[in-house]
Coordinates of C-alpha atoms in Angstrom, one line a residue:
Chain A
X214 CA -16.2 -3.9 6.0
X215 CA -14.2 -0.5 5.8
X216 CA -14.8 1.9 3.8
X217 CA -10.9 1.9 2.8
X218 CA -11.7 -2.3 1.8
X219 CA -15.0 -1.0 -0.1
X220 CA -12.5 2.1 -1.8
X221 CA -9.8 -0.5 -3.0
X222 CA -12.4 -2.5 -4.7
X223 CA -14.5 0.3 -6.2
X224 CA -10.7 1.2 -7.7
X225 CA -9.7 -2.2 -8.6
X226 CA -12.6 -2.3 -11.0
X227 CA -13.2 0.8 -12.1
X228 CA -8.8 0.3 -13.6
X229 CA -10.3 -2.7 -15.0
X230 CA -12.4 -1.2 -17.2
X231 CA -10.0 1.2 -18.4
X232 CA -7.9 -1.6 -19.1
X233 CA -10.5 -3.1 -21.0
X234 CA -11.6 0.1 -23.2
X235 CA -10.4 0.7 -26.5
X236 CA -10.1 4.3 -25.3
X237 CA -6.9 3.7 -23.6
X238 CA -4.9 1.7 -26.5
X239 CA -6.1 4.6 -28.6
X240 CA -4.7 7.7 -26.7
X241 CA -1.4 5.5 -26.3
X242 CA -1.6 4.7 -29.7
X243 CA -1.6 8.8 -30.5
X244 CA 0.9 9.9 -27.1
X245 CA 3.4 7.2 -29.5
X246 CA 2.8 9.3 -32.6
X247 CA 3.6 12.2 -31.1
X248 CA 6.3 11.1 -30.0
X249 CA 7.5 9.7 -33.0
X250 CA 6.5 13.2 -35.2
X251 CA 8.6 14.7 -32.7
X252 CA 11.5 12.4 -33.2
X253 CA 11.4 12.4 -37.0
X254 CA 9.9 14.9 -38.2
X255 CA 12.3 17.8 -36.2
X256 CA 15.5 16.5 -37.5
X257 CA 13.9 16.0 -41.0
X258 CA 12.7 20.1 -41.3
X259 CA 15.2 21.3 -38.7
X260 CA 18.1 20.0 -40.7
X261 CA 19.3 17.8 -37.8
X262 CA 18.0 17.9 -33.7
X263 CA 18.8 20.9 -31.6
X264 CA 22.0 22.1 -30.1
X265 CA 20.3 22.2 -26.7
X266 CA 19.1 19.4 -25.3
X267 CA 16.5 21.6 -23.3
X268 CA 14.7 22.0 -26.4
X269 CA 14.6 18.8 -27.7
X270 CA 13.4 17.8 -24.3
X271 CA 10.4 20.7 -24.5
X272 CA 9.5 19.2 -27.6
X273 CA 9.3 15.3 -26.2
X274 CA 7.0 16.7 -23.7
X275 CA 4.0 16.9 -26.0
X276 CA 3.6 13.2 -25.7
X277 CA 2.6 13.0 -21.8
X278 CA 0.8 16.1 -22.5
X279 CA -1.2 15.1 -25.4
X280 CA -1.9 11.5 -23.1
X281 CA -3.1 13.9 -20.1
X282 CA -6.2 15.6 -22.4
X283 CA -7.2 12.1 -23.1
X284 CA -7.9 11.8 -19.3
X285 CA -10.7 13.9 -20.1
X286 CA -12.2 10.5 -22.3
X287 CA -11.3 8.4 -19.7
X288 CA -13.4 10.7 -17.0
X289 CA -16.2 11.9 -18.8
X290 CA -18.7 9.1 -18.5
X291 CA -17.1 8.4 -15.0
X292 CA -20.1 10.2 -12.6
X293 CA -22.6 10.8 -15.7
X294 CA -22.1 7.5 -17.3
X295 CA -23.7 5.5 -14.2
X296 CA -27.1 7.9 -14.4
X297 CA -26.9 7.8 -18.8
X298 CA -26.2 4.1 -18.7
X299 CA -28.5 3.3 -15.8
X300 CA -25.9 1.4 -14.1
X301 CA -26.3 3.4 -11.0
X302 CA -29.7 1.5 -10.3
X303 CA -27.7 -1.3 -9.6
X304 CA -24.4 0.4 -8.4
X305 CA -26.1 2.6 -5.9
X306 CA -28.7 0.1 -4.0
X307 CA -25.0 -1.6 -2.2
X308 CA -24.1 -0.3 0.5
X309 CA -21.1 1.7 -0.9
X310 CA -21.5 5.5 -0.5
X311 CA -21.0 7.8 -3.0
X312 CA -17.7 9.6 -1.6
X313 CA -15.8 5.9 -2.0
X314 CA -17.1 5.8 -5.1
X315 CA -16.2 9.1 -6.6
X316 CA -12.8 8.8 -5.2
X317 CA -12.4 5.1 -6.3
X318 CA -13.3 6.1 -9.7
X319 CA -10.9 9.1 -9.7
X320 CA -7.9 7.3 -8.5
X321 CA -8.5 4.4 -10.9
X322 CA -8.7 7.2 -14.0
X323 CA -5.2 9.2 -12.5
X324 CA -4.1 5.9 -12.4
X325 CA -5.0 4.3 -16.1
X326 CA -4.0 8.3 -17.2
X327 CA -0.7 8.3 -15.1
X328 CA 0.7 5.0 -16.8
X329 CA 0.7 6.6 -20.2
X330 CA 2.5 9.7 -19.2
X331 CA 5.0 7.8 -17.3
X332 CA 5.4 5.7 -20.5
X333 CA 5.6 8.9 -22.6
X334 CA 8.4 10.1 -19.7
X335 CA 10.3 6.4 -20.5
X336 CA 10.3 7.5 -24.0
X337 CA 11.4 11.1 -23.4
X338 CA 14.1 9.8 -21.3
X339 CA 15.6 6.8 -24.0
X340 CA 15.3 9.6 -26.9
X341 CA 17.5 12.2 -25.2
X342 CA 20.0 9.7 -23.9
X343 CA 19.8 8.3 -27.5
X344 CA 20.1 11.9 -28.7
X345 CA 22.5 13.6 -26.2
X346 CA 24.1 11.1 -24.0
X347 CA 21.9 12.7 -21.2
X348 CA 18.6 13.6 -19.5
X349 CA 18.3 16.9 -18.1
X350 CA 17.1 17.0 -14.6
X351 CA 14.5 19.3 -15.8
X352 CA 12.6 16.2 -17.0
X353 CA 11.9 15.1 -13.6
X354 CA 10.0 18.6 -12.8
X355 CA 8.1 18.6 -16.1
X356 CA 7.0 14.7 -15.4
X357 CA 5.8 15.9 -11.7
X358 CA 4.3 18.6 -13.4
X359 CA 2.5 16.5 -16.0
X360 CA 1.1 14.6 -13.0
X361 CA -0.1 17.3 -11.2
X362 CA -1.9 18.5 -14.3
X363 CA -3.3 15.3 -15.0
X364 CA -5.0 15.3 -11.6
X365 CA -6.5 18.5 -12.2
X366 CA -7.8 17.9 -15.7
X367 CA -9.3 14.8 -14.0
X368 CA -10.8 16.8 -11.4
X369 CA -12.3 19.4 -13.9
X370 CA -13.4 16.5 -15.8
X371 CA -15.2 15.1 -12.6
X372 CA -16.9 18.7 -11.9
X373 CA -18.5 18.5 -15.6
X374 CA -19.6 14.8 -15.2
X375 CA -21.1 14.9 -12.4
X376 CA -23.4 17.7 -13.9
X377 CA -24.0 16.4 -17.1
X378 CA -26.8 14.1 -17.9
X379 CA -24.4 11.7 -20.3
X380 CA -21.3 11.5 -20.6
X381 CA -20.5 13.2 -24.2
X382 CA -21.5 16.4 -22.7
X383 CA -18.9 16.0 -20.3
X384 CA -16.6 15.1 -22.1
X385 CA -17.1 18.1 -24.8
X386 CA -18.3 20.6 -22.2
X387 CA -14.8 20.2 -20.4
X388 CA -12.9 20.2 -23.8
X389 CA -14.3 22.9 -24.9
X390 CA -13.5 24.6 -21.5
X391 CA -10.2 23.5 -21.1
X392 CA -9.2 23.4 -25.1
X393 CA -11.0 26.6 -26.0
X394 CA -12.5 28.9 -23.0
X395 CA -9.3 28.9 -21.2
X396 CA -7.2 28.8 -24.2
X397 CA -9.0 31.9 -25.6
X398 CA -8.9 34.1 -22.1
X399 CA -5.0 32.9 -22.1
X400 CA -4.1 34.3 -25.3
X401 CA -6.4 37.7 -24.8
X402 CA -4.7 38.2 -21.2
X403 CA -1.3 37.7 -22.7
X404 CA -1.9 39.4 -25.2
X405 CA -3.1 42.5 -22.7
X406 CA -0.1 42.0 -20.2
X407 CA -2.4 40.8 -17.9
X408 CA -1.9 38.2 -15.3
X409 CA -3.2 34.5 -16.5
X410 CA -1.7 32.2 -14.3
X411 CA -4.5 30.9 -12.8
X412 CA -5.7 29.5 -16.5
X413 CA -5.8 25.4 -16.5
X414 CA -3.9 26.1 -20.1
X415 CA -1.3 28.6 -18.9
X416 CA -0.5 25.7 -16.3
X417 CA -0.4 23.3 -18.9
X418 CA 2.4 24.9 -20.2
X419 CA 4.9 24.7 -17.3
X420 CA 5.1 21.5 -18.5
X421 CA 7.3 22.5 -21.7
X422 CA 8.5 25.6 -19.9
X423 CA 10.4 24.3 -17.0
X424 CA 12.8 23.5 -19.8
X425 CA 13.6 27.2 -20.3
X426 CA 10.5 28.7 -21.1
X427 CA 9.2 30.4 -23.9
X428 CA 12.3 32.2 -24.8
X429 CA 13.6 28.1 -25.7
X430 CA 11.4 27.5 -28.0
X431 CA 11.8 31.5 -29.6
X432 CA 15.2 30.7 -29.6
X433 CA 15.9 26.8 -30.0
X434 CA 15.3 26.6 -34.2
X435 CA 17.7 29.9 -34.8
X436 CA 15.8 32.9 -32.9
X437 CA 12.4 34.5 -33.6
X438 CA 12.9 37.4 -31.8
X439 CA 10.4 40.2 -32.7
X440 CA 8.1 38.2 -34.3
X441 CA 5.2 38.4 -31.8
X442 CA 3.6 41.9 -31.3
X443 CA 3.4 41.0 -27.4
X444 CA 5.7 40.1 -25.0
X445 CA 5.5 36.5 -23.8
X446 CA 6.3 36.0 -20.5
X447 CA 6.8 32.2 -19.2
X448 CA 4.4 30.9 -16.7
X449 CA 5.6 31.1 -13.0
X450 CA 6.3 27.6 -11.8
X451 CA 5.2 28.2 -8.4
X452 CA 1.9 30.1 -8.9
X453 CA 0.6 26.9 -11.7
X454 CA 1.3 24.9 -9.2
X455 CA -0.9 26.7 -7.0
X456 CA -3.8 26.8 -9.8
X457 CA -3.6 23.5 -11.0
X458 CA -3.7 22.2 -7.1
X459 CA -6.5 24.6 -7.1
X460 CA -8.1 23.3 -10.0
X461 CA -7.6 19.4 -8.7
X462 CA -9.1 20.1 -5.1
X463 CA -12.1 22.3 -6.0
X464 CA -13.4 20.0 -8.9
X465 CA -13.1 16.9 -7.1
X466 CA -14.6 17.9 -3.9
X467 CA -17.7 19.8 -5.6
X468 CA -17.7 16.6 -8.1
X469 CA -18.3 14.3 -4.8
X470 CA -20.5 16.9 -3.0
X471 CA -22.7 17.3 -6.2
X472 CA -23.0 13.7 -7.1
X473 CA -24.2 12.7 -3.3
X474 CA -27.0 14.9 -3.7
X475 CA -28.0 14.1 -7.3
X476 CA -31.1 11.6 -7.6
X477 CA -31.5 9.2 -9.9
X478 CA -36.0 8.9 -11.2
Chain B
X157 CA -40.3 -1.3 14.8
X158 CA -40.7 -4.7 13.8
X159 CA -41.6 -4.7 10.3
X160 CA -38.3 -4.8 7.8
X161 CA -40.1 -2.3 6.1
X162 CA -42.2 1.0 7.5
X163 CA -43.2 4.1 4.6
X164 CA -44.3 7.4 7.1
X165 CA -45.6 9.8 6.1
X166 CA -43.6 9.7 3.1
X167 CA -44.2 12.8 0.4
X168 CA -42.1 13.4 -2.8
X169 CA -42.3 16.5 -5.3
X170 CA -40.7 16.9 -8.6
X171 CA -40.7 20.2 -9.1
X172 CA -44.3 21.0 -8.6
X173 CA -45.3 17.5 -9.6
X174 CA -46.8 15.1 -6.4
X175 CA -45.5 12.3 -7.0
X176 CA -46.4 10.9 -3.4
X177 CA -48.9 12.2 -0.6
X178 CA -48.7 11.2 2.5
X179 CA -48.1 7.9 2.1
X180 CA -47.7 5.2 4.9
X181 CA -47.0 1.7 4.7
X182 CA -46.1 -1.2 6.9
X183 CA -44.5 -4.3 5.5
X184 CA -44.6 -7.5 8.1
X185 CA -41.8 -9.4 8.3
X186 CA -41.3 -13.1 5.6
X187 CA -44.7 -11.7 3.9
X188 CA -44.7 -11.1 0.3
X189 CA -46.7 -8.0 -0.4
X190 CA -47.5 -6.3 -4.2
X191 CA -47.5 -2.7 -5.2
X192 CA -50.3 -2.1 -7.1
X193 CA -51.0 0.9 -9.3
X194 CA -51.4 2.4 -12.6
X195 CA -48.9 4.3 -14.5
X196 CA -47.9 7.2 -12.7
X197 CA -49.3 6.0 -9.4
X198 CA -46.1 6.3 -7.7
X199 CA -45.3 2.7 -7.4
X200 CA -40.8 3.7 -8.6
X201 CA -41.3 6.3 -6.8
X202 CA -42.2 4.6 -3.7
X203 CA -39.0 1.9 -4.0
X204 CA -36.6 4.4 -5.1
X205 CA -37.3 5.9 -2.1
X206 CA -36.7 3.0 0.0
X207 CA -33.4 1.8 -2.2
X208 CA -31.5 5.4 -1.4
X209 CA -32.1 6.4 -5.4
X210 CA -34.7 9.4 -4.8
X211 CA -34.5 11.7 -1.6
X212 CA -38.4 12.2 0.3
X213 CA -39.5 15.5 0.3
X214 CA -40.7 14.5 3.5
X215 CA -41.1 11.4 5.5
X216 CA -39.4 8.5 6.6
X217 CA -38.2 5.3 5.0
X218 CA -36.7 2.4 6.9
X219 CA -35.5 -0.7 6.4
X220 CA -35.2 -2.9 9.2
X221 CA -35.8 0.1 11.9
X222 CA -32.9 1.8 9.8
X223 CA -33.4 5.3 8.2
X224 CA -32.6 4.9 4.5
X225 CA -31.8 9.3 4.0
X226 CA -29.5 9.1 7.3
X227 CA -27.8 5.8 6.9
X228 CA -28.1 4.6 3.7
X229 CA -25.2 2.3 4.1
X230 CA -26.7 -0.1 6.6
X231 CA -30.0 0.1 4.8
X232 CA -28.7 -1.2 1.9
X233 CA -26.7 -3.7 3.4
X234 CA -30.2 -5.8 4.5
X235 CA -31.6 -5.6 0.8
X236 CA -31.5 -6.8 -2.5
X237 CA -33.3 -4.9 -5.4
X238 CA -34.1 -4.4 -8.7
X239 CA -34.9 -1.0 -9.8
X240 CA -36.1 -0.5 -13.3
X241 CA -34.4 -2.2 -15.9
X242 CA -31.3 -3.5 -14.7
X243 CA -28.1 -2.3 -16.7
X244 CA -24.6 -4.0 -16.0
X245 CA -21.2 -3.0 -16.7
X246 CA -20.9 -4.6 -20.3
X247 CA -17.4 -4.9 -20.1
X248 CA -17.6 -7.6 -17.6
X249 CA -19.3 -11.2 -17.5
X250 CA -22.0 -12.1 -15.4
X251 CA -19.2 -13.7 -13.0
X252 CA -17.2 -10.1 -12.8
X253 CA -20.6 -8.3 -12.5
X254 CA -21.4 -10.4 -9.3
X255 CA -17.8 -10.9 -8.3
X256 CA -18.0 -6.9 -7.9
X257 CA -21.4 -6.1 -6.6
X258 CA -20.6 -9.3 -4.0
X259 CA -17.5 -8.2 -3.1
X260 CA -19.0 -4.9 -2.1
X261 CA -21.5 -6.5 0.2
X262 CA -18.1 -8.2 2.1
X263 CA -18.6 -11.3 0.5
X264 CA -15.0 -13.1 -0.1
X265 CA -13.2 -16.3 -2.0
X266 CA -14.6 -19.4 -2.2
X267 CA -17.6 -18.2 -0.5
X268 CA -18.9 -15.8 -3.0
X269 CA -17.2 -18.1 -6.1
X270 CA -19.8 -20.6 -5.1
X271 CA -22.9 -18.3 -4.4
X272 CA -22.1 -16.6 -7.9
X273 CA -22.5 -20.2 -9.5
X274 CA -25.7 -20.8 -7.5
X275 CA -27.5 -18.1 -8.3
X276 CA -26.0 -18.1 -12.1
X277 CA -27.9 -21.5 -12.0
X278 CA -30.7 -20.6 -10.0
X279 CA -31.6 -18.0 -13.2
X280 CA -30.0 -19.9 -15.9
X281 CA -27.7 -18.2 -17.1
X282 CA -24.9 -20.7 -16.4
X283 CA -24.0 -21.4 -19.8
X284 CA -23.2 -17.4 -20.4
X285 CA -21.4 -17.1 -17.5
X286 CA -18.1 -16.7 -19.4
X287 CA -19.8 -13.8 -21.7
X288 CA -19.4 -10.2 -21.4
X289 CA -23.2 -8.5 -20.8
X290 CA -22.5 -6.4 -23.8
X291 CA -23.7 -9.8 -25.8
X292 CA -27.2 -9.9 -23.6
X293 CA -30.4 -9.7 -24.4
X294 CA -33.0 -7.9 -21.8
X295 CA -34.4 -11.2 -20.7
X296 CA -30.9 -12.2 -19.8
X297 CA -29.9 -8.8 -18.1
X298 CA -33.2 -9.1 -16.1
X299 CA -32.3 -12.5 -14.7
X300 CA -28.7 -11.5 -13.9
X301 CA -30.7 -8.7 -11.9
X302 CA -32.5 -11.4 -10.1
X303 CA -29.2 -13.3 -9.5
X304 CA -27.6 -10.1 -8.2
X305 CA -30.6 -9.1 -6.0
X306 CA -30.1 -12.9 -4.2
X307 CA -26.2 -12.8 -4.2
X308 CA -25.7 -12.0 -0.6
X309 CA -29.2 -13.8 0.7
X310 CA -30.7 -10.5 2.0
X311 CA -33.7 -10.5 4.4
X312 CA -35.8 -8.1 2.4
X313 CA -36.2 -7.8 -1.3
X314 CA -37.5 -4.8 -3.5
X315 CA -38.3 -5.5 -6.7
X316 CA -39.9 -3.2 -9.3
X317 CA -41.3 -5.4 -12.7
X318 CA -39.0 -8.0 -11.9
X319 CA -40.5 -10.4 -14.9
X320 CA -40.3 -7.4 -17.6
X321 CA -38.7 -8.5 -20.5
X322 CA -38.7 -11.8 -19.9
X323 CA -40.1 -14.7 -21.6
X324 CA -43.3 -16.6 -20.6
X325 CA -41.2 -19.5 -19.5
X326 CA -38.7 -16.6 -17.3
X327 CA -41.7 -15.5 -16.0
X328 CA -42.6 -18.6 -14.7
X329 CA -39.2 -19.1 -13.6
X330 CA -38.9 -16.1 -12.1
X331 CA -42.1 -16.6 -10.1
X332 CA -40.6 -20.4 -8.7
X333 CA -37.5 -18.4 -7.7
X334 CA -39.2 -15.8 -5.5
X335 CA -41.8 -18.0 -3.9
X336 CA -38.9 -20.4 -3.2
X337 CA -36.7 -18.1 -2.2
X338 CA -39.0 -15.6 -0.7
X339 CA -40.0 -17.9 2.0
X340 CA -37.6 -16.5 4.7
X341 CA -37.4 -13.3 3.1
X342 CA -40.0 -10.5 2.9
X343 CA -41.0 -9.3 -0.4
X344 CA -42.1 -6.3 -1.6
X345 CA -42.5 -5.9 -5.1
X346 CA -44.1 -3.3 -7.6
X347 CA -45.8 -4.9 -10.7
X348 CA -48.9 -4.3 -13.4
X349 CA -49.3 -8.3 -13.5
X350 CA -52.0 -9.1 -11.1
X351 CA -51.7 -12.8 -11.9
X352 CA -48.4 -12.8 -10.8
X353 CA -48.7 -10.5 -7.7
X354 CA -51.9 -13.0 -7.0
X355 CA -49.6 -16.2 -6.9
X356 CA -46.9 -14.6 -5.4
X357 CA -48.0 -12.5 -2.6
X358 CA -50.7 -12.6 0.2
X359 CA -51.0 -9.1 0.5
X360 CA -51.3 -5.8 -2.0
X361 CA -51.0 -2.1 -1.2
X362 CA -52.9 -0.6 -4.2
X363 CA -51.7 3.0 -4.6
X364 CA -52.8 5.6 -7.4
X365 CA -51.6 9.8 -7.6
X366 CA -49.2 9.1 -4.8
X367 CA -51.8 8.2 -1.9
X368 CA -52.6 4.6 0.0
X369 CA -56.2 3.4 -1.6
X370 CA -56.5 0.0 0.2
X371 CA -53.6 -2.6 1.8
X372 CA -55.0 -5.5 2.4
X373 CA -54.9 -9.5 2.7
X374 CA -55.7 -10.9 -0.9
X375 CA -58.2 -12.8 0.3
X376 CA -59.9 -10.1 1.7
X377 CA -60.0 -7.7 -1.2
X378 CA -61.4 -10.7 -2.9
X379 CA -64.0 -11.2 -0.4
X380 CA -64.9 -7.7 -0.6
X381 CA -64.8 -7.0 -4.6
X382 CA -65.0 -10.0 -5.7
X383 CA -61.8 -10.6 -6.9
X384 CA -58.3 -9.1 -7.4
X385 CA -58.7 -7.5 -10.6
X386 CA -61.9 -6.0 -9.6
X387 CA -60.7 -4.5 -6.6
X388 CA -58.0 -3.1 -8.5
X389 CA -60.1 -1.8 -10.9
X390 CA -62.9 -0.3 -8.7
X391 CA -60.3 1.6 -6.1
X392 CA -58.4 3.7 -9.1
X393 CA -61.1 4.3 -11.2
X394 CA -61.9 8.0 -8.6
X395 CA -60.1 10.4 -10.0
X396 CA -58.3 12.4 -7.0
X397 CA -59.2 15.9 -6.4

């Protein structure tokens, strides 16, 4: 049997649970309330929706966003879960190594992860049509963009699980990296004029900011020019692409070399 | 080498912990042979070893003349094993459980729909086939073990308290299912029951702090100590220097 044969079945099953886990119906369930506040509550406090369509669009793109940080709860038990749950004492004795694992497991989380961002995309796409009567080419960029971060926050998500002895540390150990450490180092070096684009958070944010970056959103509700003490300048496109591909290759290939080598007493 | 099974030389640290010294074991092909020892002897040690779960610090573990550490792949393939106490995916039933783990092994269709219901049967479990493990008791998780460990019909099985947790009437079944099914397989299986590595094997390796203390026939131990228990008894009561 191939290790490609043994690959699509680890994946086939590993989707399945996703598909079975409340987890999933619950970040949809929160990437459609987004999505909604968006919708109703912008026109509601904005006194109607945006002139420019590129704003509106920005705005949408919290949805897919919001659904890629819940690929951290999909990924966190997915190495550390089989050594906490003791699964891996039946998992490991098949002959199925531990590479065609990790990657079966990480495709079938991208997967599960990429289905509710292209649904959040769907939606993004219907609103502006709705709203507009059209759907700026720009939304195809941010969607790839999305994708490419969801791979990495996967990936990052892998690294910490396959370290952690259960999967809530995982899962709050990359939060708290990705949410706060990076988040916090982002705002400093900003703030400092120094360079941050190597930050998974600064990344993130291409995926509003191909719309026009931050000047948009400064300028998209009637200006708020001089309000920040620093001067904000929009993530380079090119160079988070670079970091988040970064990002997604280093943390899966430690996350497989790491949990070859762990042992399970 | 002949045997399914050969320990050499086999040596595992944790930390600064011994956990194994040195020890060498042979396993003859269709036997059925215990693990004996008491708590902390090494016994999980010893078949986590053999299973790919724990790396030797040195020494060699094969399986069928294959090394475990350097292909642990086509060791696997020839056995079935339960290792501590057996945890399934609880979102899946017994049917999915197997369906995966024999799919895994290359097992395909109607093929491994029918072995699933045979060994389902052959452990009872057939009227909680349908059920997601979530629902299951120990007892039931440990027979599904059992079921899982004969899926694919493997020539060697390694078994570590295969009857804990389950009821005096599993543990009989448990015993009719290896002695029937362990007749063209060989057996090698860690336990504190000496009444049931006495009915179901014809050989022991009694091990205590990591190191071989006897491996013998049954009958022989008997002969010499008088009985099972007793030889038990009388090799781990030294304390190692």
């Amino acid at each position: 049997m191939s290790k490609f044969e043994k690959l699509r079945i680890v994946t086939g099953y590993e989707f399945l649970k996703h598909i079975r886990r409340a987890r999933l119906y619950i970040i949809l369930g929160l990437t459609l309330i987004a999505e909604m506040a968006v919708l109703i509550l912008v026109p509601v406090l904005g006194d109607g929706f945006p002139d420019n369509v590129m704003v509106m669009a920005a705005l949408l793109s919290i949805g897919p966003s919001l659904a890629t940080i819940g690929a951290i709860f999909f990924a966190g038990d997915a190495i550390a879960g089989e050594f906490e749950s003791k699964t891996g004492f039946i998992l490991f004795t098949n002959p199925v190594g531990r590479t065609t694992l990790v990657i079966g497991k990480y495709l079938a989380c991208f997967a599960a992860v990429a289905l509710l961002v292209i649904l959040g995309y769907v939606i993004v796409s219907i609103s502006l049509l709705a709203i507009y009567g059209n759907v700026p080419i720009e939304t195809l960029s941010s969607f790839g963009l999305c994708l490419l971060y969801t791979g990495s926050v996967v990936s990052v998500t892998f690294f910490f699980s396959s370290i952690s002895k259960g999967a809530m540390a995982a899962t709050v150990i990359t939060l708290v990296f990705i949410m706060v450490i990076t988040g916090i180092i982002d705002s400093i070096l900003m703030m400092t004029g120094q360079p941050h684009w190597f930050l998974l958070s600064t990344n993130g944010d291409t995926i509003a900011t191909v719309f026009g970056g931050y000047e948009l959103f400064m300028g998209g509700f009637g200006g708020a020019g001089g309000m920040m003490p620093f001067e904000m300048e929009s993530p380079n496109i090119g160079l988070s692409v670079l970091s988040m591909a970064i990002y997604l290759v280093v943390g899966f290939v430690s996350s497989i070399w790491i949990t070859k080598r762990r042992q399970l007493a | 080498m002949s045997e399914p099974i050969v320990i050499e030389n086999l040596t595992k640290y944790y930390n600064k912990f011994l956990a194994l010294d040195n020890l060498s074991l042979r396993i003859p092909e269709k036997e059925n042979v215990g693990l004996l020892g008491p708590n902390g002897a090494g016994k999980s040690t010893t078949l986590k070893i053999l299973c790919g779960l724990l790396r030797a610090s040195s020494g060699t573990a094969y399986i069928d003349g294959v090394s475990v550490a350097e292909k642990p792949e086509q060791a696997l393939s020839r056995i079935g094993a339960i290792v501590e106490t057996p945890e399934f995916y609880s979102f899946l039933t017994p049917e999915e459980n197997l369906g995966y783990l024999g799919r895994l092994r290359g097992m395909r269709g109607d093929e491994l729909k029918s072995r699933i219901k045979e060994v389902i049967k052959l452990v009872s479990l057939q009227d909680w086939n349908k059920v997601k493990v979530e629902k299951f008791s120990r007892g039931m998780k440990q027979r599904l073990a059992l079921a899982q460990t004969l899926l694919h019909d493997p020539p060697v099985l390694i078994l570590d308290e295969p009857a804990l947790g389950l009821d005096p009437r599993g543990v009989v079944e448990f015993r009719q299912i290896i002695e029937g099914a362990g007749k063209n397989k060989t057996v090698f299986f860690a336990s504190h029951q000496l009444v049931e590595v006495h009915q179901i094997c014809t050989q022991v390796a009694i091990i205590d702090h990591g190191r071989l203390l006897a491996y013998d026939s049954i009958a022989a131990l008997e002969k010499k100590y008088q009985s099972l228990e007793l030889a038990y008894l009388k090799l781990t009561e030294t304390p190692i220097e």
